[in-house]
Coordinates of C-alpha atoms in Angstrom, one line a residue:
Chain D
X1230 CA 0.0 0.0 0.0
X1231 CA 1.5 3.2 -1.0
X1232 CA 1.1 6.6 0.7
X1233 CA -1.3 7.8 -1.3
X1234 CA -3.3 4.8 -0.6
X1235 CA -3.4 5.6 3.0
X1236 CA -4.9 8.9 2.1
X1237 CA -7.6 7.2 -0.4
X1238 CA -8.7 5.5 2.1
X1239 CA -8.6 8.4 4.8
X1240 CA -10.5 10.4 2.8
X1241 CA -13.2 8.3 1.6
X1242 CA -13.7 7.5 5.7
X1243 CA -13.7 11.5 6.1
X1244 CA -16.2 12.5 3.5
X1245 CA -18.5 9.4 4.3
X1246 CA -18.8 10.9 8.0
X1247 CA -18.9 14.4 7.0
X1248 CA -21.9 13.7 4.3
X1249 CA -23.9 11.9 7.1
X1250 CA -23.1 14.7 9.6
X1251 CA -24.6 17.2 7.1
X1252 CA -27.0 14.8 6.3
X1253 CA -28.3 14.1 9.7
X1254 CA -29.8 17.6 10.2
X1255 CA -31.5 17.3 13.8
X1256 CA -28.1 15.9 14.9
X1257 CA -26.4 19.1 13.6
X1258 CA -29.0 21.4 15.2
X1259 CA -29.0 19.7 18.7
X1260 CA -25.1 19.7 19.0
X1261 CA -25.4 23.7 18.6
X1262 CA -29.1 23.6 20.8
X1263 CA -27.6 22.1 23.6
X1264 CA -24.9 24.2 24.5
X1265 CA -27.0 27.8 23.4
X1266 CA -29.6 26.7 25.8
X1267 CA -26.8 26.4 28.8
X1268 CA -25.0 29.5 27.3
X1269 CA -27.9 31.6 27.7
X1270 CA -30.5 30.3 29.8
X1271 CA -28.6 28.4 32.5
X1272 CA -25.9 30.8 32.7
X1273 CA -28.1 33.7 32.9
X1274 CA -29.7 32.3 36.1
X1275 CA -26.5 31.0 37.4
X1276 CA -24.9 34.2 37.0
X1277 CA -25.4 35.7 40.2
X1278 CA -25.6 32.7 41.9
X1279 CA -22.2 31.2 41.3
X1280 CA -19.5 33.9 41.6
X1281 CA -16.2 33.5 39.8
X1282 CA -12.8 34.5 41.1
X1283 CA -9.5 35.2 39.0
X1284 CA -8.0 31.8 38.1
X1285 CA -5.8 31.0 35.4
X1286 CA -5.9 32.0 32.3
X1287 CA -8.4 34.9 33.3
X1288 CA -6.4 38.1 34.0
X1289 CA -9.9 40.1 35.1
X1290 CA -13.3 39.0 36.4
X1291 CA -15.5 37.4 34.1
X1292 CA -19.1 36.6 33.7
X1293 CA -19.9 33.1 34.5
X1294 CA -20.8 33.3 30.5
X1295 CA -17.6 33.5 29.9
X1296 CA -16.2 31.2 32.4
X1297 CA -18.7 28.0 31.0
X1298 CA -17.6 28.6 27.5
X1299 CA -15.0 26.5 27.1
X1300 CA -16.9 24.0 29.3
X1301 CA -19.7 23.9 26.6
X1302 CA -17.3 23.8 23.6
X1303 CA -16.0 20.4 25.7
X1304 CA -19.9 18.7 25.8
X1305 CA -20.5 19.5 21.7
X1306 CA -16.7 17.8 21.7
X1307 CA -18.0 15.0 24.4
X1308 CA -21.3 14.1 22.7
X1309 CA -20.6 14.4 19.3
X1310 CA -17.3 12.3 19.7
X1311 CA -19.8 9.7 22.1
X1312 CA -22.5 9.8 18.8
X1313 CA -19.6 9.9 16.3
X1314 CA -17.9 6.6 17.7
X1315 CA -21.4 4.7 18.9
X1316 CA -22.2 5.0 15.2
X1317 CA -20.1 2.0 15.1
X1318 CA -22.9 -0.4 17.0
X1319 CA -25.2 0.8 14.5
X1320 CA -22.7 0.1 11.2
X1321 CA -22.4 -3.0 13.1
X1322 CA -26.2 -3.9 13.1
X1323 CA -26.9 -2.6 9.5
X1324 CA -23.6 -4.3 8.6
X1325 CA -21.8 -1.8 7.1
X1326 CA -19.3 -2.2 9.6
X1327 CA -17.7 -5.4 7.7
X1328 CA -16.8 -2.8 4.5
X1329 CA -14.4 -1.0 6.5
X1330 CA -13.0 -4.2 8.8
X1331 CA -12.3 -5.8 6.3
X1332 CA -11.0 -3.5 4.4
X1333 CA -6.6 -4.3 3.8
X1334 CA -5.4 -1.3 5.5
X1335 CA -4.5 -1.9 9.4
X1336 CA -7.1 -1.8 11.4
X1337 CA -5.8 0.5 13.6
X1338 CA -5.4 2.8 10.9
X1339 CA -9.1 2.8 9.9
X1340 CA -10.1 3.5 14.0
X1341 CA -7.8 6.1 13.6
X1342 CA -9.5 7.5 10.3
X1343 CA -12.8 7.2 11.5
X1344 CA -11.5 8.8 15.2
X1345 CA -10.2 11.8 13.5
X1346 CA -12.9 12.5 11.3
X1347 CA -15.1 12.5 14.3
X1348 CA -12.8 15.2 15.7
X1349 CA -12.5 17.3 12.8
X1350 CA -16.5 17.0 12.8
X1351 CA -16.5 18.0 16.6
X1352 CA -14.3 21.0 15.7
X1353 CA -16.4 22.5 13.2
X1354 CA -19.6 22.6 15.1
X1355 CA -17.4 23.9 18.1
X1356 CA -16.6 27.1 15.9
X1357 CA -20.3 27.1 14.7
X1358 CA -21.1 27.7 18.6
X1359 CA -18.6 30.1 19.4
X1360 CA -19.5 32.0 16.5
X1361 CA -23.6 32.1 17.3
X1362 CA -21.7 33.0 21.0
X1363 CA -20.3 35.9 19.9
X1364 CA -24.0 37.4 19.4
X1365 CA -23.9 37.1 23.0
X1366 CA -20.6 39.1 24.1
X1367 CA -18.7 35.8 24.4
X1368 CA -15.2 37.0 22.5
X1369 CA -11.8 35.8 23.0
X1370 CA -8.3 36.8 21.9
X1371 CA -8.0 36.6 18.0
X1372 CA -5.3 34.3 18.7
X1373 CA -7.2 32.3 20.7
X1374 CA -9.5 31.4 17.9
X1375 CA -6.3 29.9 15.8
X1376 CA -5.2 28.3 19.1
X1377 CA -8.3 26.5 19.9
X1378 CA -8.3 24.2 16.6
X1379 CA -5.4 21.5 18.3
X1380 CA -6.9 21.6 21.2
X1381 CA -10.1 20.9 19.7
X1382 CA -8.4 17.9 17.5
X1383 CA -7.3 15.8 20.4
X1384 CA -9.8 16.5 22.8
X1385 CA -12.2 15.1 20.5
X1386 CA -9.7 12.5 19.6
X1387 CA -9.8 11.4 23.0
X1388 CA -13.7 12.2 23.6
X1389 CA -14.3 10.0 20.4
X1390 CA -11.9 6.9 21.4
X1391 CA -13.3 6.7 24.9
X1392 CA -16.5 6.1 22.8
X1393 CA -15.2 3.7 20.1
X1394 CA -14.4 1.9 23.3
X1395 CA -17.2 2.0 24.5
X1396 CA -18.8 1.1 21.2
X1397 CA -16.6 -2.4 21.3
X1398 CA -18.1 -3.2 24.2
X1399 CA -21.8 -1.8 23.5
X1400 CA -24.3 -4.9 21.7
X1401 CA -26.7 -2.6 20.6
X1402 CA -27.4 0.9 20.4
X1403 CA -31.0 0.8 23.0
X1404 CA -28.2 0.9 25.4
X1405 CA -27.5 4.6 24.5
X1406 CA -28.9 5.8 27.2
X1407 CA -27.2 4.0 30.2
X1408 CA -24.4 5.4 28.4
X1409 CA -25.5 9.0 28.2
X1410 CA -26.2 8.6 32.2
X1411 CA -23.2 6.7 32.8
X1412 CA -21.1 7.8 30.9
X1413 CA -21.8 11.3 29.2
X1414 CA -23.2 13.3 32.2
X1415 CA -20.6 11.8 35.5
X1416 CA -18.0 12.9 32.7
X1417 CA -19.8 16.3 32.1
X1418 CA -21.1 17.3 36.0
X1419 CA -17.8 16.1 38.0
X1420 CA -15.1 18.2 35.7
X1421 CA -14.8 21.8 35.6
X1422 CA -17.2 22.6 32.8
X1423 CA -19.8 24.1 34.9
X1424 CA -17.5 25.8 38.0
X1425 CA -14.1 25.5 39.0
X1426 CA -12.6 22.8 41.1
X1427 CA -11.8 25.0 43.8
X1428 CA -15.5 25.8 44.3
X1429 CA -15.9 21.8 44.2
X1430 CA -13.1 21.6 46.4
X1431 CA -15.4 23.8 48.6
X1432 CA -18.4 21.9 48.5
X1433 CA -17.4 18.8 48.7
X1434 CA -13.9 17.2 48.9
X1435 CA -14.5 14.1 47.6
X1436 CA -16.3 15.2 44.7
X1437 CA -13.2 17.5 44.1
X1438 CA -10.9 14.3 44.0
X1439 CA -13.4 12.4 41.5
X1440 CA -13.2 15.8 39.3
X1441 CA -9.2 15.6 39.1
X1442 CA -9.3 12.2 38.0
X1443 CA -11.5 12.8 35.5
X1444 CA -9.7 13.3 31.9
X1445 CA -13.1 15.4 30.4
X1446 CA -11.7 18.5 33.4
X1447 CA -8.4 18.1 31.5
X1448 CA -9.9 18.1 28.1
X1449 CA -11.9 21.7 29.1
X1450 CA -9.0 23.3 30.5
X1451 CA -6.8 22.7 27.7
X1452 CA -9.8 24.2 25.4
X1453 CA -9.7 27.1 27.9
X1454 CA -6.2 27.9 27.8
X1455 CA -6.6 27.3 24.2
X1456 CA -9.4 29.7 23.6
X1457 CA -7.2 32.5 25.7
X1458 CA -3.7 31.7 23.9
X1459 CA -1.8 30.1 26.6
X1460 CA -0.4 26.7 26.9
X1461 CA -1.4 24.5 29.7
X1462 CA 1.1 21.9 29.3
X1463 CA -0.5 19.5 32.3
X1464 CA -3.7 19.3 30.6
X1465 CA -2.4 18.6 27.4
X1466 CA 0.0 15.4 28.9
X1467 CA -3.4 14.1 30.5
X1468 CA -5.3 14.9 27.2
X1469 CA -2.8 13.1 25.1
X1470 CA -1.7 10.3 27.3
X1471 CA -5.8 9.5 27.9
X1472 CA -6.0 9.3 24.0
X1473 CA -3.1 7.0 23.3
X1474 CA -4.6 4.7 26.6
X1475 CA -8.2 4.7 24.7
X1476 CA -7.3 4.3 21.3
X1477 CA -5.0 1.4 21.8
X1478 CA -8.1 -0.1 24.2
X1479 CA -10.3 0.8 20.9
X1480 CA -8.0 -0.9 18.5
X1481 CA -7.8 -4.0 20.8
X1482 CA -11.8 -4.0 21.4
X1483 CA -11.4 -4.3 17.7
X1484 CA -9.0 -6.6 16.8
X1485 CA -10.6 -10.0 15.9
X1486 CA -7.8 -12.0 17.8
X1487 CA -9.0 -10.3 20.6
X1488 CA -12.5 -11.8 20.9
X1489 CA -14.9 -9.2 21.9
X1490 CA -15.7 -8.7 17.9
X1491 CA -15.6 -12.2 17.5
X1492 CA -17.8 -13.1 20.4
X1493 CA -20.6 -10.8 19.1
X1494 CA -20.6 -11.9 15.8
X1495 CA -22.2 -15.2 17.3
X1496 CA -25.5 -13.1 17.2
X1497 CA -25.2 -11.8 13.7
Chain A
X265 CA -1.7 -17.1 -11.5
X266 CA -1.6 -19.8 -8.3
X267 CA -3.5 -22.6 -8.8
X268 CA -5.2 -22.6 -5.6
X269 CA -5.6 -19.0 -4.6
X270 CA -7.8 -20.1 -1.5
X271 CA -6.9 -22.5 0.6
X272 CA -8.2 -23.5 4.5
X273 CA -6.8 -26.0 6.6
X274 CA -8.1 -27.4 9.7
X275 CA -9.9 -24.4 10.7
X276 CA -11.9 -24.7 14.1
X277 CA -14.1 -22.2 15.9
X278 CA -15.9 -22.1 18.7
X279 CA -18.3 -19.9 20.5
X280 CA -17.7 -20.3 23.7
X281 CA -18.3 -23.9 24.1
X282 CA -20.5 -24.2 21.2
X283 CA -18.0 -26.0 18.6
X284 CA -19.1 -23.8 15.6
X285 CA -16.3 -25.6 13.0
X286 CA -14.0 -28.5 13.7
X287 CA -11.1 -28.8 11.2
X288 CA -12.2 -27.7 8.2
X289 CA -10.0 -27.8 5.4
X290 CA -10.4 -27.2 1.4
X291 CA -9.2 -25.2 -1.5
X292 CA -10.6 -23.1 -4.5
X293 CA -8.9 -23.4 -8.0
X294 CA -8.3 -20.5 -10.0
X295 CA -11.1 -19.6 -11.8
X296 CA -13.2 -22.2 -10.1
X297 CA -16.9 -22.0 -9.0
X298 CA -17.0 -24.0 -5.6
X299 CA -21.0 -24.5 -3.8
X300 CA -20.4 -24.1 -0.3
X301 CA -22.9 -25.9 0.9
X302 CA -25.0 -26.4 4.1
X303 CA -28.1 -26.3 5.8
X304 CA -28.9 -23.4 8.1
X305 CA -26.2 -23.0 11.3
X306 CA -24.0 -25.3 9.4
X307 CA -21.1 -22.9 9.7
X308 CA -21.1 -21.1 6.3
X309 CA -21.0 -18.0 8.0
X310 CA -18.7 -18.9 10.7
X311 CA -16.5 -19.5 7.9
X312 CA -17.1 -16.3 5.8
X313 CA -16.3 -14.1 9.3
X314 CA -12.9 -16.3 9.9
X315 CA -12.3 -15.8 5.9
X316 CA -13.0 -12.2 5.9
X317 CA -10.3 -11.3 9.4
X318 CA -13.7 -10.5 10.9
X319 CA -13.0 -13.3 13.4
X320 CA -10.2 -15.1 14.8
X321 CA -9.6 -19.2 14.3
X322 CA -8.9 -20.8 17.1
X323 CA -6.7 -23.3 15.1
X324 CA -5.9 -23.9 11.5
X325 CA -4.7 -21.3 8.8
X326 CA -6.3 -19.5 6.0
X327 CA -4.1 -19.4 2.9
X328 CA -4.5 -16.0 0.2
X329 CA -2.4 -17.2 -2.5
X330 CA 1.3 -17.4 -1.1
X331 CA -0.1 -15.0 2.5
X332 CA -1.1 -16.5 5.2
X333 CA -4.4 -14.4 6.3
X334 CA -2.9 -14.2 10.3
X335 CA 0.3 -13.0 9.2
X336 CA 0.0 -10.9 6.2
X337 CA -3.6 -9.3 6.5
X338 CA -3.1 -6.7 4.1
X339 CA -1.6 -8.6 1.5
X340 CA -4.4 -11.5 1.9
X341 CA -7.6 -9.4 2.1
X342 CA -6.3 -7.0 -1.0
X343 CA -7.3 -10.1 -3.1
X344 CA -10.3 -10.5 -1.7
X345 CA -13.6 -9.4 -3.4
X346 CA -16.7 -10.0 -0.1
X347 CA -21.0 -10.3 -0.7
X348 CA -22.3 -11.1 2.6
X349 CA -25.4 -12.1 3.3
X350 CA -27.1 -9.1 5.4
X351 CA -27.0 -5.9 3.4
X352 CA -23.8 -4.2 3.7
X353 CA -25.0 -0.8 1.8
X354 CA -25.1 2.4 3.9
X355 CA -29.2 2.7 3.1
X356 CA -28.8 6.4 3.3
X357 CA -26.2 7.0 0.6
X358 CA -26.3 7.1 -3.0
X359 CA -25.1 4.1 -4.9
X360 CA -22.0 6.1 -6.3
X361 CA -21.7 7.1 -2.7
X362 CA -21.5 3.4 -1.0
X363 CA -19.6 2.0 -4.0
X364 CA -16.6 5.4 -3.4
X365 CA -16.2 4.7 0.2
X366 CA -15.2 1.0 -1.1
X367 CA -12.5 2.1 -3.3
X368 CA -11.3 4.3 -0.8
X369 CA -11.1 1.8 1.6
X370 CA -9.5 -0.1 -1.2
X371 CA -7.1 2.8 -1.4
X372 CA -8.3 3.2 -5.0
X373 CA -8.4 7.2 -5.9
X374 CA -11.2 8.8 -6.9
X375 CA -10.8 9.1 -10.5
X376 CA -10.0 5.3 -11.0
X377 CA -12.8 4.7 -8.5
X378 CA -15.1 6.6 -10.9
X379 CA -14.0 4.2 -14.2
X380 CA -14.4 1.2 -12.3
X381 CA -17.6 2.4 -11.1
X382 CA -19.1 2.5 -14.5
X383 CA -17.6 -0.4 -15.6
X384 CA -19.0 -2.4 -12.8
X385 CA -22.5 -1.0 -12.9
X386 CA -22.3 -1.4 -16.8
X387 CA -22.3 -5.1 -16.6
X388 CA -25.7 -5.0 -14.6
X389 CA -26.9 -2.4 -16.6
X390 CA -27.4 -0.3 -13.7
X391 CA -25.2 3.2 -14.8
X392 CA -28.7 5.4 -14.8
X393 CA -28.8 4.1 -11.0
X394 CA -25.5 5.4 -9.9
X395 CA -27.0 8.3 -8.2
X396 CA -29.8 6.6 -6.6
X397 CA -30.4 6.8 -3.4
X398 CA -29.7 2.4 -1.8
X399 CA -33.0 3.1 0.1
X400 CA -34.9 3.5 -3.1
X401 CA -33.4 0.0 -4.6
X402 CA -35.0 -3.2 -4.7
X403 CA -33.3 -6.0 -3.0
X404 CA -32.1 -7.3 -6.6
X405 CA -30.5 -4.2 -7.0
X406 CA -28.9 -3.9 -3.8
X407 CA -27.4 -7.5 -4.2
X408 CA -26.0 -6.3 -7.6
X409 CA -24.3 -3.3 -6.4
X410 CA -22.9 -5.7 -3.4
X411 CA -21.2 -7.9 -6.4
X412 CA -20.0 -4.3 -8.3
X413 CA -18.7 -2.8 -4.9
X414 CA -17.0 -6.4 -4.1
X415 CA -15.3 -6.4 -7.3
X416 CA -14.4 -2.9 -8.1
X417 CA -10.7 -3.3 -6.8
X418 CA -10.4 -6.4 -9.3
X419 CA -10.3 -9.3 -6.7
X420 CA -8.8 -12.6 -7.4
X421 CA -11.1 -14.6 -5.2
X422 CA -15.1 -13.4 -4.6
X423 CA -16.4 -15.0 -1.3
X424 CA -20.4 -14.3 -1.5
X425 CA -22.3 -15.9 1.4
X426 CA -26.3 -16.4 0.6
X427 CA -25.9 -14.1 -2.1
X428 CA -29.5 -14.8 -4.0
X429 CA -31.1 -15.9 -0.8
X430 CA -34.5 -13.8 -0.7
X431 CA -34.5 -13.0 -4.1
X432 CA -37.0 -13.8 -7.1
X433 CA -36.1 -16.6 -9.8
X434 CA -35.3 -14.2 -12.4
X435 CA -32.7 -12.3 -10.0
X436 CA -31.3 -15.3 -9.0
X437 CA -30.8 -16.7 -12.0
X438 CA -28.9 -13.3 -13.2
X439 CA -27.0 -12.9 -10.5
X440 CA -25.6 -16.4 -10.9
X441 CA -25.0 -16.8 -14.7
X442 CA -23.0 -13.3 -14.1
X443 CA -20.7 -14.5 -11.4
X444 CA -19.8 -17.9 -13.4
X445 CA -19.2 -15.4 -16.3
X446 CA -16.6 -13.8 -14.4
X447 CA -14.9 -16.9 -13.7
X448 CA -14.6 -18.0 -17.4
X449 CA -14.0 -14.2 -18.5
X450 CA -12.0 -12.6 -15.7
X451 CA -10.6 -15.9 -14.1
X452 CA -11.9 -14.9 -10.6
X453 CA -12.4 -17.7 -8.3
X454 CA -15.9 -18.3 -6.4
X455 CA -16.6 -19.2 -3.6
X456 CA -20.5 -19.1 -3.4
X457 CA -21.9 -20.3 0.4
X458 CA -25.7 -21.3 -0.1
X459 CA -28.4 -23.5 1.3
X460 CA -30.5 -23.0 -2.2
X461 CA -29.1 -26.3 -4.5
X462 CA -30.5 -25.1 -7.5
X463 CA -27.8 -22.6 -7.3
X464 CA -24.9 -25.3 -7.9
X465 CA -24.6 -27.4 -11.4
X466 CA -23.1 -30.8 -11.2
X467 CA -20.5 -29.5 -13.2
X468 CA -19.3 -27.6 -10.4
X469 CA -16.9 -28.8 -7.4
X470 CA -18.7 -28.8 -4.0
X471 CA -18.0 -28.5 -0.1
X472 CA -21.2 -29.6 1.4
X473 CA -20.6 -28.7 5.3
X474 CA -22.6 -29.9 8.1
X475 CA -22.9 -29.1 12.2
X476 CA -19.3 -27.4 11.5
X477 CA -17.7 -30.1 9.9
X478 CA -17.2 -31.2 5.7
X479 CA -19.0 -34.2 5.5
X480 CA -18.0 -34.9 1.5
X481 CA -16.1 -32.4 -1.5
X482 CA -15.1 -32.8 -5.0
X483 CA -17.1 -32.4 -8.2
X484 CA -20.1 -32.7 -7.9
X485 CA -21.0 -35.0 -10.7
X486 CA -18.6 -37.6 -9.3
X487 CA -20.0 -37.2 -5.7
X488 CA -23.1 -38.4 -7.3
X489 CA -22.1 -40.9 -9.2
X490 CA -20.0 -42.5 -6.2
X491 CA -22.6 -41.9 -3.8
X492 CA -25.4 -43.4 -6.5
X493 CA -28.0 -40.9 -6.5
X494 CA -29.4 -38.8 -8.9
X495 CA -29.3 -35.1 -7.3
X496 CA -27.7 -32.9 -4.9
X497 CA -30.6 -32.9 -2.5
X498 CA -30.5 -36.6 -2.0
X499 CA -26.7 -36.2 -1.8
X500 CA -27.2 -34.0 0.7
X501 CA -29.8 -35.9 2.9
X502 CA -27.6 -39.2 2.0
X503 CA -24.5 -37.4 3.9
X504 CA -26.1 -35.6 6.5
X505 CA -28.1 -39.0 7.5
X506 CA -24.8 -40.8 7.3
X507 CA -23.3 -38.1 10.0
X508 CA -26.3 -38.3 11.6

């Protein structure tokens, strides 16, 4: 296979998840809905509630607008990167899933395709929100902007290989929900999306511990360094060690020699 | 060209401690048509996942040509041309769509993709369809875009499991006089998995498989002669009783 194979088939993996994205309307719509309604509805009755103090990379006060932000570009990263990889149990259903496995390229490869063009998808819709935010006085550094696309890539890289994971695991897709409640929102609540650790710390220590372990705080930070030019280089080690540790599980759920394809197969 | 691009030997599978195959073993000629034969749960399928990489064997080895299928993935599934038997069409893309993402997984580029496209859908007649939406085709027509996708990267051996199954007469008929065509025409070898007899000619070589195991192979014609009877269904019954 020559190089230019590699990106054939890259391609063709990219375009086929980038037509149904556009495709799939109401799944376009709700990635943006979601996060609007916290932006401006949540917020706005949060605001005065919940009072933010200066913590890195904020140099002044901000509105608790401001501060969820990067919080909310992380859940359009988190559930489209759950949605893009879950696909999978559904490919696996209809079948389709057998074009790409057995396709000759490494399989590993093709996870990785199909992971990145999840990202990349993730990414786009995360601009399409902080450009609707900036109706709403949400603004950050120009810089910022051209900053925010890596993080963007491997934070949904990892988002979307904890749920090709999953997706090895997951029989059918009716189970969607447990994930979404087991998965999605303890990932989403118990990181720093919504407040900062210290005011966890605050509340309740535990709770604070179970936030630090959780690589989703890690993922927003480096989006909210990111979004503000600065490097947070702690994040990013968590962020990128996280991925590696998911894709490689990903790639193993996947590998027929490891069984866990093989062993659902029995009910196709 | 080898003369045996396909060869299995002593493949066994089990699920869990269901024994699914138990040493199966048995080649395909270049350019042959071999009936894989077997009644439901037989293993045909079983088979088609370990022959496609989708699954694992527990024992034995699948042979591409001169690659071993364990040890040389790539190299083995490149000459592989697949028709399973559930629908493998993304419903909601167009039949130039489904039959792209193919080629690219093929590592074909687009512009050969497109040729092969045509030429592919030409043979069924079907060009007119290439921007149909799959959703909108027929079953008949889904099964012959499965065949055009499985052979757009030129293929030496075309595994198709159940490929007429649920189809009308006519269709069936088609389908089948088109892949033995490409056998004597493009010297692809077949292996066509299929619990319908009239599908297989005693002119062709058969595997018939039972409860995971090859009860009898060889041409068919001979099988009958040396098993006196007059058809493959009272082959069959002859040699599943005898297991039995």
């Amino acid at each position: 296979m020559t190089g230019s194979a590699y990106l054939n088939c890259f391609y063709g993996i990219l375009y086929r998840e980038l037509y149904r994205f556009v495709q799939q309307r109401s799944r376009f719509l709700s990635a943006l809905v979601r996060p609007l309604l916290w932006l401006v509805v949540f917020a706005a009755g949060f605001r005065a509630a919940l009072g933010v103090s200066i913590i890195p990379p904020y140099e002044t006060y901000i509105s608790y607008e401001v501060y969820i932000t990067p919080g909310l570009i992380g859940i359009i990263l988190l559930f489209n990167g759950m949605q893009g990889s879950l696909s999978m149990v559904v490919d696996r259903e209809m079948g389709s899933m057998r074009v790409l496995l057995t396709s000759p390229f490494p399989r590993s490869y093709l996870l990785i395709c199909k992971l990145f063009s999840i990202a990349l998808i993730s990414s786009i819709q995360a601009y399409v929100f902080l450009f609707i935010a900036s109706w709403f006085d949400i603004n950050a550094p120009l810089a910022g902007y051209f900053y925010l696309l890596p993080a963007c890539l491997i934070a949904g890289l990892m988002l979307a290989a904890v749920g090709l994971f999953i997706s090895s695991l997951v029989r059918q897709l009716e189970n969607f929900a447990g994930i979404m409640n087991f998965v999605i929102f303890p990932m989403f609540f118990l990181s720093s999306a919504l407040y900062p650790l210290w005011k966890m710390r605050e509340a309740n220590d535990w709770l604070f511990q179970v936030c630090q372990v959780n690589p989703f705080t890690y993922a927003v930070e480096l989006i909210r360094f990111s979004l503000y030019a600065k490097w947070n280089g702690s994040a990013f080690m968590v962020v990128a060690i996280t991925t590696i540790l998911f894709v490689l599980a990903a790639v193993a759920g996947y590998n027929p020699r490891m069984g866990l394809l093989g062993r659902k197969a029995t009910g196709e | 060209m080898d003369a045996h691009p396909l060869q299995v030997d002593k493949l066994s599978f089990h699920y869990g401690s269901v024994k699914a195959l138990g040493n199966v073993s048995f080649h395909i000629p270049a350019a042959g048509f071999v009936g894989l034969l077997g009644p439901n749960g037989a293993g045909k399928t079983t088979i088609f996942g370990l022959l496609t990489r989708l699954m694992s064997p527990q024992s034995g080895e699948i042979r591409y040509s001169a690659h071993l299928l364990d040890q040389e993935p790539a190299r083995a599934l490149q000459s592989l041309g697949v028709v399973f038997q559930q629908t493998s069409l993304d419903l909601d893309l167009s039949v130039a769509q489904n039959l792209h993402y193919h080629a690219a997984l093929q590592g074909m580029s687009r512009k050969r993709a497109r040729i092969r496209i045509q030429q592919e859908l030409g043979r069924f007649d079907m060009q007119n369809r290439v921007d149909d939406k799959v959703r909108s085709l027929n079953q008949g027509h889904r099964r012959r875009v499965e065949i055009a996708r499985a052979l757009l990267h030129k293929p030496q051996i075309l595994l198709l499991d159940e490929a007429t199954a649920g189809l009308d007469f006519e269709t069936r008929q088609m389908i089948n006089q088109h892949i033995r065509q490409l056998c004597d025409d493009d010297g692809v070898s077949v292996l066509w998995a299929t619990h319908l007899i009239e599908d297989i000619r005693t002119s062709d070589q058969v595997i018939l498989l039972n409860q995971g195991k090859v009860i009898a192979q060889g041409n068919c014609e001979q099988l009958l002669r040396e098993n006196h009877v007059t058809d493959l269904r009272q082959l069959m019954q002859k040699q599943f009783r005898a297991v039995a």
